[in-house]
Amino acid sequence: MKFVFFHLMPYPYLPDDFDEKYSSMSLTYPNSHFDPEQGHELYHRYLDQLEWAEELGFDGIAVNEHHQTSYGIMPSPNIMAATLARRTSRAQIMVLGNAIPIRDNPIRVAEEIAMLDHLSSGRLASGFVRGIGWEYFAQSINPTRSAERFFEAHDLILKAWTATEPFEWVTRNYEYRYVNIWPRPLQKPYPPIYMAGSGTPDTMRWAAKHRHVYMSVIAPTQSIKGWFNGYRKAAREEFGWEPGPDRFGWVTPTYVGETDKKAIEEARGPIEWYFHKSLKQPPGAGNPPGYVPLESMRQALNRGVRRIPTDNMPIEELIKGGYILVGSAETVAERIATLGQDLGFGTLGVNLTVGSIAENQARENIEAFAKEVMPKVRREMKDTTPEPSGPERAQTRQTQ
Amino acid sequence: MTSFRDATATHEDKQLDTHEGAVHLLRGGAGEPVLYLHGIGAPPGPWNAVHDGLSRQFDLIAPDHPGFGFSDVMDDLDDIDDLVYHYLDLLDRLDLRQNVHLVGVSFGGWLAAELAAHSPDRFASLVLAAPVGIRIPGHLATDIFLMTAKQRDQALFHDPAKIPEVDPADAVAAFQTYKDLTGLARFGWVPFLSDPKLERRLYRVTARTLVLAAEHDAVVPRAVTDRYAAAIAGAGLKVLAGTGHALDAEVPAAFTGAVTEFLSSGQGASAR
């Protein structure tokens, strides 16, 4: 099992009247509530945690992109990755990911990832995501073009990384007369690609076609199982290959306590903050028009598919549904081993600094996971070597 | 009182193949032709009370915009210029080359203004009802995308009693709403429901023009209707009382009355 320390970098200090006054902490929640002194302290605390995670033996450390929200204060994940690149030396640095359709310039993403690959001596993993609903409002990008821009920006970036002659790229979304990036990436042919998936059949097929690693968003276990199986089926039946566990990642908020009971009580505040407050989008922003292609929407409506709301779900139900991992080290390790077998994923991303968790509580949680859970899982799964990622085994260099 | 869904007049209801895909088209009545361009309040698709009212004295032609109602999504069409050319083709196809009365509501009002500025010779008169389309910083239309369905209805209608009831379990209705909003977003996400170049092109409009503002419009600022009236030579400005932005859906009888009165008063006259 490959263990990834996954950070969202939330800004956890909400005013007491937050619930009465605001429907969401994204897009329109005034940034007067961002205290620069506290924000400054948070950045350094969070980066320390990411660096420490490497010392504790995590295989990967992961950052991601969000805009205009206290859900996560990383509008540029590449800046975070850059600071980590020179302060760590072993762990894979995972940008999960750049929200390419909401960027105006995909070439800039190709350039920055290539630079990061050099700064990290070939330890970079490059994730690509669609961006969340409200971010289409925040960045003024037409959501009806989201899927098209995502797929196209991906193709353009991969071509920019692999081409060795200047080329032209002219479509209705982008026009470049000269694409000729310096530097080219260090890894060959390019850093391993990760996708975030929420079960849209098109995306699943597409990820299977390209053999990219498919990482689930937070969802019930049963849904995720269906998504992973959809990828496998597409890979097998349409594209003629058999994906191993290294093609699948599961990301989940995680809390380890002394006993199951203690863990639940200690995690209740931070976990419920995360699900009840931070995941809430402004009214109408969760699914902007066109973000889900019309045909997918028609099928979902006809099947009567309703995403079960988690914004009032108590921690006990979140555990039961498989949204989160909470319990004693034994419980959590067992659950990971069981789910790892059952769902067939080889990468686990744990969000141990979840929601409004206090600094000392986060430290204990990180340490308990690294020192008690990781070795147990590795023993139980008899699997100590992280699997390689990427279309081919990445050619990496170690720093001296 | 006329309800929006009370509509009985005989009419044609067909899918018309165009260059880019099939257009759903309603046509009824006899007389001078009226091209009615729908907005977002009165949903496109079925024949309704506004069609009924306008077909009493006119040859009413009511298409659904590409990507709205029962018309195909036409993927190549992605901005307002594409829609202008789409409608010029449609008018050619229907052999409506002159003396057309053009009536547009909300998004359809914007489109009507674009058409009348592009091809002034085709149109005898122009009614812009609660139109979006002129871009005034500080006076953008209300963001009806950033709302729940219920909030959107409340923003579109002044009288909550006029909001049509929709069964939340009705998958077909839910899909239709999503499709219409997606259509609107396709053409109006950015620049937001407007064309920065439109206002300075409006001097080209020669049709007799009525700008119809909704008294309690919570979507389009009055500054926009005022600027339309100022930019189009000789345009009249009238406020339709007791209605929100979706004036055709909320007060269909008053709306068709005002439109009919204006169009009839100039009937027979060719474009100036």
XYZ file of C-alpha atoms in Angstrom:
672
model
C 0.000 0.000 0.000
C 1.262 3.420 -0.916
C 0.448 5.888 1.869
C -0.183 9.488 0.932
C -0.413 12.337 3.412
C -3.146 14.460 1.871
C -3.553 18.080 2.953
C -6.428 20.431 2.170
C -5.077 23.354 4.223
C -8.404 24.573 5.588
C -8.778 27.923 7.273
C -10.621 26.656 10.345
C -11.419 29.816 12.312
C -15.083 30.621 11.714
C -17.080 33.262 13.552
C -19.605 32.014 16.120
C -22.539 33.166 14.017
C -21.239 31.466 10.859
C -24.139 29.005 10.566
C -26.815 31.686 10.879
C -25.135 34.192 8.581
C -23.537 32.159 5.801
C -24.715 29.336 3.593
C -21.194 28.326 2.648
C -17.542 29.193 3.276
C -16.864 29.440 -0.439
C -17.149 32.120 -3.129
C -19.100 34.777 -1.251
C -17.991 34.263 2.356
C -16.212 37.586 2.942
C -12.448 37.431 3.165
C -12.555 39.895 6.041
C -12.789 36.616 8.000
C -9.289 35.717 6.844
C -6.941 37.001 9.524
C -3.532 37.459 7.879
C -1.652 36.741 11.122
C -3.501 33.483 11.672
C -3.299 32.624 7.982
C 0.451 33.122 8.012
C 0.782 30.811 10.996
C -1.384 28.190 9.256
C 0.697 28.072 6.077
C 3.834 27.329 8.047
C 2.099 24.851 10.340
C 0.674 22.973 7.377
C 3.931 22.918 5.422
C 5.731 21.665 8.560
C 3.181 18.857 8.744
C 3.759 17.899 5.121
C 7.527 17.838 5.630
C 7.183 15.876 8.840
C 5.008 13.324 7.036
C 7.988 12.410 4.900
C 10.127 11.854 8.010
C 7.398 9.625 9.404
C 7.531 7.357 6.364
C 4.639 8.425 4.140
C 5.282 7.528 0.521
C 3.638 10.642 -0.831
C 2.691 14.128 0.312
C -0.204 15.734 -1.507
C -1.508 19.242 -2.103
C -4.404 20.536 -4.213
C -6.063 23.584 -5.716
C -9.061 25.567 -4.445
C -10.146 29.139 -4.951
C -11.932 31.788 -2.906
C -12.759 29.607 0.053
C -11.731 28.793 3.593
C -12.229 25.123 2.660
C -8.617 25.187 1.485
C -6.188 28.077 1.151
C -4.141 26.723 -1.768
C -5.172 28.617 -4.907
C -1.802 27.572 -6.341
C -0.813 24.010 -5.439
C 2.327 24.378 -7.522
C 3.692 27.002 -5.143
C 3.152 24.600 -2.254
C 4.854 21.812 -4.183
C 7.792 24.103 -4.934
C 8.464 24.774 -1.257
C 8.220 21.051 -0.513
C 10.486 20.083 -3.390
C 13.583 21.612 -1.820
C 12.763 20.731 1.789
C 12.085 17.022 1.310
C 14.093 14.361 -0.455
C 12.292 11.028 -0.608
C 8.509 11.257 -0.689
C 6.606 11.667 -3.915
C 5.256 15.208 -4.171
C 1.731 14.929 -5.462
C -0.203 17.838 -6.889
C -3.763 16.456 -6.796
C -4.289 18.349 -8.808
C -4.169 21.343 -11.037
C -7.727 22.331 -12.030
C -6.851 22.666 -15.692
C -10.217 23.704 -17.203
C -10.497 26.759 -14.965
C -6.997 27.958 -15.891
C -6.765 30.227 -18.874
C -3.377 28.920 -19.888
C -2.662 25.174 -19.821
C 0.844 25.771 -21.175
C 1.663 27.518 -17.920
C 0.615 24.356 -16.056
C 2.831 22.225 -18.325
C 5.760 24.563 -17.649
C 5.272 24.671 -13.890
C 4.912 20.908 -13.548
C 8.042 20.404 -15.644
C 9.913 22.841 -13.395
C 8.621 21.082 -10.283
C 9.780 17.763 -11.676
C 13.323 19.151 -11.773
C 13.105 20.860 -8.394
C 11.937 17.593 -6.838
C 14.480 15.482 -8.747
C 11.770 13.491 -10.473
C 9.527 12.983 -7.456
C 6.531 14.780 -8.838
C 3.097 13.289 -9.503
C 0.782 15.424 -11.584
C -2.929 15.276 -10.860
C -5.552 16.905 -13.054
C -8.986 17.858 -11.753
C -12.084 19.597 -13.138
C -12.447 22.159 -10.339
C -15.455 22.347 -8.027
C -18.750 23.994 -9.017
C -18.264 27.306 -7.260
C -14.840 27.714 -8.870
C -16.506 28.187 -12.262
C -18.143 31.251 -10.751
C -14.934 32.318 -9.019
C -12.777 32.081 -12.155
C -15.438 33.129 -14.704
C -15.042 29.964 -16.748
C -18.060 28.673 -18.640
C -19.089 25.385 -16.983
C -20.745 24.200 -20.211
C -17.215 23.895 -21.630
C -15.691 22.326 -18.514
C -15.408 18.729 -19.693
C -14.227 19.723 -23.163
C -11.570 22.049 -21.756
C -10.439 19.423 -19.272
C -9.824 16.754 -21.893
C -8.262 19.183 -24.303
C -5.966 20.872 -21.780
C -4.794 17.406 -20.733
C -3.927 16.464 -24.322
C -2.171 19.751 -24.872
C -0.095 19.461 -21.682
C 0.977 15.893 -22.473
C 1.964 16.890 -25.977
C 3.878 19.909 -24.636
C 5.811 17.577 -22.315
C 6.699 15.048 -24.998
C 7.154 17.044 -28.192
C 10.711 17.827 -29.169
C 9.869 20.304 -31.895
C 7.797 23.465 -31.619
C 4.178 22.771 -32.544
C 0.959 24.661 -33.110
C -2.295 24.097 -31.178
C -5.364 25.845 -32.521
C -8.881 24.974 -31.352
C -11.905 26.948 -30.197
C -10.637 26.761 -26.610
C -6.969 27.608 -27.089
C -4.769 29.098 -29.720
C -1.005 28.733 -29.564
C 1.094 29.256 -32.639
C 4.228 28.139 -30.800
C 4.355 25.449 -28.118
C 7.924 24.670 -27.221
C 8.320 24.470 -23.468
C 11.570 24.848 -21.591
C 12.194 22.863 -19.466
C 10.943 19.458 -20.533
C 10.114 17.275 -17.531
C 12.782 15.089 -15.895
C 10.723 11.893 -15.640
C 10.208 9.943 -18.827
C 7.988 10.375 -20.650
C 6.474 12.662 -18.003
C 5.388 12.595 -14.336
C 2.737 10.013 -13.420
C -0.782 11.340 -13.949
C -3.531 11.171 -11.342
C -7.210 11.872 -11.922
C -9.879 12.676 -9.389
C -13.053 10.791 -10.163
C -16.618 11.015 -8.959
C -18.036 8.237 -11.078
C -18.886 10.077 -14.300
C -18.735 7.244 -16.879
C -16.992 9.395 -19.521
C -14.168 10.351 -17.188
C -13.786 6.783 -15.975
C -13.477 5.440 -19.519
C -11.108 8.185 -20.437
C -8.847 7.567 -17.427
C -8.832 3.848 -18.279
C -7.920 4.630 -21.859
C -4.906 6.684 -20.768
C -4.029 4.302 -17.907
C -3.985 7.190 -15.438
C -4.347 6.573 -11.726
C -7.985 7.058 -10.725
C -8.482 8.588 -7.276
C -11.947 8.675 -5.795
C -13.471 11.746 -4.245
C -15.135 11.355 -0.846
C -18.125 9.045 -1.284
C -19.700 5.914 0.190
C -17.663 2.729 -0.178
C -20.262 1.109 -2.397
C -20.168 3.971 -4.909
C -16.380 3.922 -5.061
C -16.372 0.183 -5.600
C -18.670 0.712 -8.583
C -16.409 3.413 -10.017
C -13.244 1.329 -9.726
C -15.044 -1.599 -11.323
C -16.238 0.664 -14.127
C -12.618 1.643 -14.821
C -11.513 -2.013 -14.774
C -14.322 -3.038 -17.092
C -13.506 -0.263 -19.572
C -9.781 -1.091 -19.416
C -10.412 -4.785 -19.966
C -13.192 -4.677 -22.536
C -12.458 -1.541 -24.503
C -8.746 -0.934 -24.160
C -7.362 -4.419 -23.668
C -5.371 -4.137 -20.473
C -5.731 -5.274 -16.875
C -5.271 -2.527 -14.281
C -3.536 -3.485 -11.042
C -4.062 -1.850 -7.630
C -1.491 0.804 -8.547
C -4.129 2.398 -10.828
C -6.555 3.115 -7.975
C -6.444 5.531 -5.081
C -8.828 6.102 -2.211
C -8.785 9.430 -0.362
C -10.510 9.812 2.983
C -10.572 11.848 6.184
C -8.923 9.705 8.854
C -8.659 9.779 12.619
C -6.838 7.351 14.883
C -7.567 7.261 18.628
C -6.672 5.040 21.547
C -9.939 3.153 21.277
C -12.792 3.264 18.764
C -14.946 5.103 21.249
C -12.305 7.694 22.057
C -11.517 8.173 18.394
C -15.146 8.900 17.582
C -15.502 11.392 20.400
C -12.256 13.189 19.570
C -12.917 13.267 15.839
C -16.549 14.354 16.056
C -15.823 18.105 16.088
C -13.270 18.246 13.246
C -15.053 15.663 11.071
C -18.469 17.255 11.448
C -16.933 20.674 10.775
C -15.586 19.247 7.553
C -18.822 17.601 6.389
C -21.395 19.975 7.836
C -19.696 23.280 7.114
C -16.770 23.113 4.728
C -18.281 20.853 2.062
C -21.350 23.060 1.694
C -21.415 24.990 -1.548
C -23.301 28.239 -2.113
C -26.893 27.599 -3.282
C -26.877 26.506 -6.918
C -23.084 26.442 -7.148
C -22.603 22.733 -6.518
C -23.640 21.735 -9.988
C -23.462 24.711 -12.337
C -25.317 24.269 -15.647
C -23.416 22.149 -18.136
C -20.792 20.957 -15.643
C -22.407 17.542 -15.907
C -22.937 16.755 -19.611
C -26.642 16.755 -20.591
C -26.801 13.070 -21.419
C -25.163 12.055 -18.123
C -27.640 14.282 -16.310
C -30.592 12.758 -18.129
C -29.472 9.248 -17.228
C -28.840 10.185 -13.605
C -32.278 11.810 -13.305
C -34.011 8.882 -14.970
C -32.310 6.424 -12.654
C -33.443 8.593 -9.764
C -29.856 8.896 -8.534
C -29.667 11.283 -5.637
C -26.433 11.965 -3.884
C -27.165 11.447 -0.201
C -26.495 14.732 1.576
C -23.790 14.516 4.224
C -24.269 17.981 5.648
C -26.241 16.701 8.622
C -24.791 13.231 8.914
C -23.382 12.462 12.363
C -19.921 10.908 12.525
C -21.342 7.453 13.292
C -23.208 7.397 9.971
C -20.225 8.750 8.075
C -18.183 5.839 9.415
C -20.920 3.363 8.533
C -21.222 4.713 4.986
C -17.489 4.411 4.491
C -16.934 8.139 3.952
C -14.268 8.286 6.659
C -11.807 6.115 8.564
C -12.127 6.566 12.317
C -11.163 4.215 15.143
C -8.323 2.648 17.049
C -5.124 1.806 15.171
C -6.267 -1.839 14.973
C -9.679 -0.931 13.599
C -8.309 1.522 11.047
C -5.548 -0.836 9.886
C -7.961 -3.714 9.513
C -10.416 -1.603 7.610
C -7.712 -0.392 5.205
C -6.507 -3.949 4.604
C -10.053 -5.196 4.017
C -11.072 -2.314 1.768
C -7.751 -2.436 -0.057
C -8.487 -6.064 -0.982
C -12.168 -5.538 -1.625
C -11.902 -2.356 -3.728
C -8.480 -3.171 -5.091
C -6.726 0.146 -4.520
C -2.984 0.443 -4.002
C -2.858 4.098 -2.950
C -4.453 5.465 0.169
C -4.653 9.213 0.698
C -5.377 10.089 4.305
C -6.539 13.519 5.367
C -5.303 13.532 8.963
C -5.474 17.297 9.434
C -9.173 17.260 8.813
C -11.484 20.227 9.245
C -11.099 22.251 12.394
C -8.676 19.849 14.098
C -6.420 21.528 16.670
C -2.681 21.614 16.072
C -1.685 19.190 18.857
C -4.552 16.860 18.027
C -3.429 16.809 14.393
C 0.124 15.921 15.445
C -1.082 13.008 17.541
C -3.296 11.827 14.712
C -0.509 11.997 12.128
C 1.926 10.210 14.420
C -0.546 7.490 15.415
C -1.337 6.786 11.804
C 2.293 6.667 10.704
C 3.638 4.682 13.659
C 0.757 2.368 14.452
C -1.433 2.016 11.382
C 1.014 2.019 8.470
C 3.246 -0.814 9.759
C 0.196 -2.938 10.604
C -1.285 -2.528 7.139
C 2.034 -3.244 5.498
C 2.379 -6.434 7.550
C -1.170 -7.539 6.904
C -1.030 -6.868 3.192
C 2.529 -8.254 2.939
C 3.293 -5.378 0.708
C 6.095 -3.056 1.624
C 7.060 -1.614 -1.702
C 4.969 1.192 -3.097
C 3.842 0.417 -6.596
C 5.224 2.440 -9.451
C 2.884 4.916 -11.074
C 2.655 6.387 -14.516
C 2.224 4.903 -17.945
C 5.600 3.260 -17.614
C 7.832 2.905 -14.589
C 8.920 6.420 -13.840
C 12.619 6.947 -14.152
C 13.472 8.759 -10.955
C 16.665 10.162 -9.580
C 17.479 10.325 -5.931
C 18.766 13.530 -4.458
C 22.187 13.285 -2.859
C -57.518 35.461 -15.314
C -55.445 33.816 -18.024
C -53.102 31.211 -16.704
C -49.873 30.618 -18.560
C -50.757 27.034 -19.379
C -54.307 27.715 -20.595
C -53.788 27.577 -24.331
C -56.144 26.144 -26.882
C -55.556 27.773 -30.287
C -54.758 25.448 -33.157
C -51.148 25.538 -34.232
C -48.351 23.661 -35.951
C -45.774 21.944 -33.749
C -42.758 20.601 -35.596
C -39.046 19.893 -35.661
C -37.397 21.850 -38.430
C -34.042 20.653 -39.725
C -31.485 23.425 -39.987
C -27.862 23.617 -40.950
C -26.753 22.750 -37.405
C -29.547 20.575 -36.029
C -33.272 20.346 -35.446
C -35.218 23.327 -34.158
C -38.508 22.956 -32.343
C -40.951 25.413 -33.869
C -44.509 26.425 -32.999
C -46.588 28.357 -35.493
C -50.177 29.524 -35.295
C -52.588 32.278 -36.368
C -52.681 34.431 -39.479
C -51.639 37.948 -40.382
C -48.301 39.696 -40.321
C -45.477 37.507 -39.042
C -44.290 37.813 -35.434
C -41.058 36.080 -34.442
C -41.253 35.482 -30.705
C -37.919 34.799 -28.993
C -38.388 33.239 -25.591
C -36.545 33.971 -22.366
C -35.886 31.904 -19.288
C -39.014 32.703 -17.262
C -41.677 31.268 -19.564
C -40.090 27.933 -20.386
C -39.726 27.059 -24.053
C -41.307 23.896 -25.364
C -45.102 23.581 -25.252
C -47.635 26.023 -26.711
C -48.722 28.450 -23.994
C -51.012 31.384 -23.279
C -48.619 33.922 -24.808
C -48.610 31.985 -28.078
C -52.398 31.848 -27.846
C -52.661 35.583 -27.297
C -50.240 36.648 -30.028
C -51.651 34.215 -32.605
C -55.069 35.912 -32.398
C -53.960 38.730 -34.687
C -50.651 37.560 -36.091
C -48.873 34.711 -37.763
C -46.940 33.706 -34.661
C -43.638 31.898 -35.085
C -42.070 30.639 -31.865
C -38.883 28.576 -32.072
C -36.920 27.172 -29.132
C -33.334 28.463 -29.156
C -30.605 25.919 -29.897
C -29.948 23.962 -26.702
C -33.253 25.053 -25.122
C -36.696 23.469 -24.908
C -37.114 20.727 -27.501
C -34.457 22.039 -29.891
C -31.195 20.168 -30.377
C -28.007 21.246 -28.693
C -25.917 22.632 -31.508
C -22.440 22.344 -30.160
C -20.803 24.654 -32.684
C -23.034 27.537 -31.617
C -21.507 29.026 -28.516
C -21.956 32.771 -28.543
C -24.587 35.366 -29.378
C -23.210 35.956 -32.894
C -23.777 32.302 -33.699
C -27.386 32.695 -32.608
C -27.837 35.772 -34.778
C -26.678 33.846 -37.841
C -28.779 30.873 -36.802
C -31.900 33.059 -36.766
C -31.055 34.790 -40.032
C -30.901 31.320 -41.589
C -34.192 30.386 -39.983
C -35.878 33.544 -41.275
C -34.554 32.830 -44.781
C -35.789 29.298 -44.501
C -39.274 30.558 -43.609
C -39.019 33.196 -46.341
C -39.403 36.035 -43.826
C -37.174 38.633 -45.392
C -39.052 41.843 -44.635
C -41.643 43.411 -42.352
C -41.189 40.910 -39.570
C -42.314 41.910 -36.087
C -39.680 40.817 -33.618
C -40.600 40.202 -29.966
C -38.017 39.046 -27.458
C -38.226 38.466 -23.738
C -35.274 38.481 -21.317
C -32.509 36.500 -23.067
C -34.698 36.550 -26.185
C -34.836 40.361 -25.895
C -31.071 40.562 -26.060
C -31.091 38.307 -29.098
C -33.842 40.372 -30.751
C -31.803 43.549 -30.280
C -28.748 41.882 -31.840
C -30.815 40.761 -34.834
C -32.409 44.165 -35.331
C -28.991 45.856 -35.219
C -27.433 43.296 -37.559
C -30.191 43.228 -40.203
C -32.360 46.323 -39.761
C -34.082 45.857 -43.133
C -35.851 42.703 -42.078
C -37.807 44.040 -39.143
C -40.806 46.356 -39.067
C -41.048 46.502 -35.304
C -39.193 45.387 -32.261
C -40.388 44.663 -28.719
C -37.704 44.169 -26.101
C -39.336 42.864 -22.944
C -37.141 42.920 -19.815
C -34.118 42.395 -22.063
C -30.653 41.535 -20.838
C -27.739 42.187 -23.183
C -26.365 45.679 -22.554
C -23.340 45.363 -20.316
C -23.190 48.041 -17.640
C -20.503 47.524 -14.977
C -22.178 47.701 -11.578
C -25.542 46.864 -13.154
C -25.110 43.295 -14.298
C -28.169 41.067 -14.234
C -28.766 39.143 -11.024
C -26.837 35.877 -11.028
C -29.712 33.453 -11.479
C -27.192 30.596 -11.767
C -26.124 31.092 -8.170
C -29.515 30.116 -6.765
C -31.540 27.111 -5.803
C -34.501 26.363 -8.094
C -36.810 27.884 -5.504
C -34.740 31.060 -5.155
C -34.660 31.370 -8.936
C -38.442 31.164 -9.195
C -38.733 33.812 -6.512
C -36.352 36.058 -8.424
C -38.191 35.567 -11.728
C -41.730 36.100 -10.433
C -43.109 38.968 -8.383
C -46.244 37.163 -7.189
C -45.295 33.808 -5.629
C -48.776 32.513 -6.467
C -47.859 32.690 -10.165
C -44.882 30.386 -9.846
C -45.739 27.203 -11.731
C -45.823 24.111 -9.575
C -43.363 21.420 -10.529
C -43.300 17.949 -9.045
C -39.742 17.542 -7.666
C -39.860 13.839 -8.534
C -40.574 14.604 -12.206
C -37.304 13.606 -13.898
C -38.378 14.923 -17.299
C -39.184 18.381 -15.899
C -35.944 18.434 -13.904
C -33.975 17.554 -17.019
C -35.758 20.237 -19.047
C -34.886 22.890 -16.452
C -31.250 21.774 -16.446
C -31.165 21.842 -20.242
C -32.631 25.370 -20.417
C -30.193 26.696 -17.817
C -27.331 24.994 -19.630
C -28.475 26.668 -22.836
C -28.491 30.026 -21.097
C -25.052 29.406 -19.582
C -23.628 28.350 -22.938
C -24.384 31.781 -24.408
C -24.387 33.918 -21.305
C -21.881 32.789 -18.664
C -19.182 35.222 -19.699
C -19.627 38.022 -20.656
C -22.500 37.666 -18.225
C -25.791 37.698 -20.210
C -24.525 40.528 -22.326
C -22.521 41.604 -25.331
C -20.096 44.438 -24.599
C -20.380 45.574 -28.238
C -24.156 45.648 -28.493
C -24.947 49.094 -27.127
C -22.765 50.967 -29.589
C -24.349 49.016 -32.462
C -27.938 49.806 -31.556
C -27.917 53.029 -33.603
C -28.407 50.743 -36.617
C -31.893 49.655 -35.501
C -34.613 51.140 -37.737
C -37.619 49.139 -36.533
C -40.329 50.871 -34.497
C -39.248 49.880 -31.006
C -40.938 49.379 -27.672
C -38.876 48.602 -24.595
C -41.043 46.923 -22.013
C -39.726 46.951 -18.447
C -41.191 44.738 -15.720
C -42.262 46.821 -12.728
C -40.754 44.468 -10.140
C -37.863 43.057 -12.127
C -35.429 41.455 -9.680
C -33.155 40.178 -12.440
C -32.527 43.013 -14.891
C -31.660 46.440 -13.466
C -33.795 49.315 -14.777
C -30.577 50.946 -16.000
C -30.445 48.332 -18.761
C -33.940 48.985 -20.118
C -33.315 52.725 -19.862
C -30.124 52.433 -21.877
C -31.881 50.381 -24.565
C -34.565 53.032 -24.891
C -31.921 55.754 -25.099
C -29.748 53.940 -27.640
C -32.504 53.074 -30.148
C -33.818 56.078 -32.039
C -37.479 56.774 -31.335
C -37.902 53.854 -28.948
C -40.784 53.968 -26.502
C -40.374 52.793 -22.925
C -43.282 51.294 -21.049
C -43.472 49.692 -17.620
C -45.661 46.630 -17.307
C -47.234 46.788 -13.851
C -47.514 44.055 -11.275
C -44.986 41.623 -12.654
C -41.488 40.340 -12.096
C -38.841 39.587 -14.709
C -40.744 36.663 -16.244
C -43.444 39.002 -17.487
C -44.750 36.737 -20.250
C -45.226 33.872 -17.781
C -46.465 35.980 -14.886
C -49.004 38.245 -16.628
C -49.548 36.626 -20.040
C -52.745 38.575 -20.805
C -51.288 41.982 -19.970
C -48.092 41.090 -21.816
C -49.775 39.952 -25.019
C -52.142 42.935 -24.742
C -49.274 45.423 -24.590
C -47.390 43.709 -27.404
C -50.465 43.432 -29.632
C -51.393 47.066 -29.056
C -47.932 48.241 -30.014
C -47.623 46.015 -33.076
C -51.153 46.846 -34.289
C -50.640 50.574 -33.979
C -47.934 50.339 -36.602
C -49.524 47.579 -38.668
C -49.276 47.990 -42.394
C -46.502 50.527 -42.059
C -43.191 49.425 -43.459
C -39.928 50.053 -41.697
C -39.014 53.674 -41.588
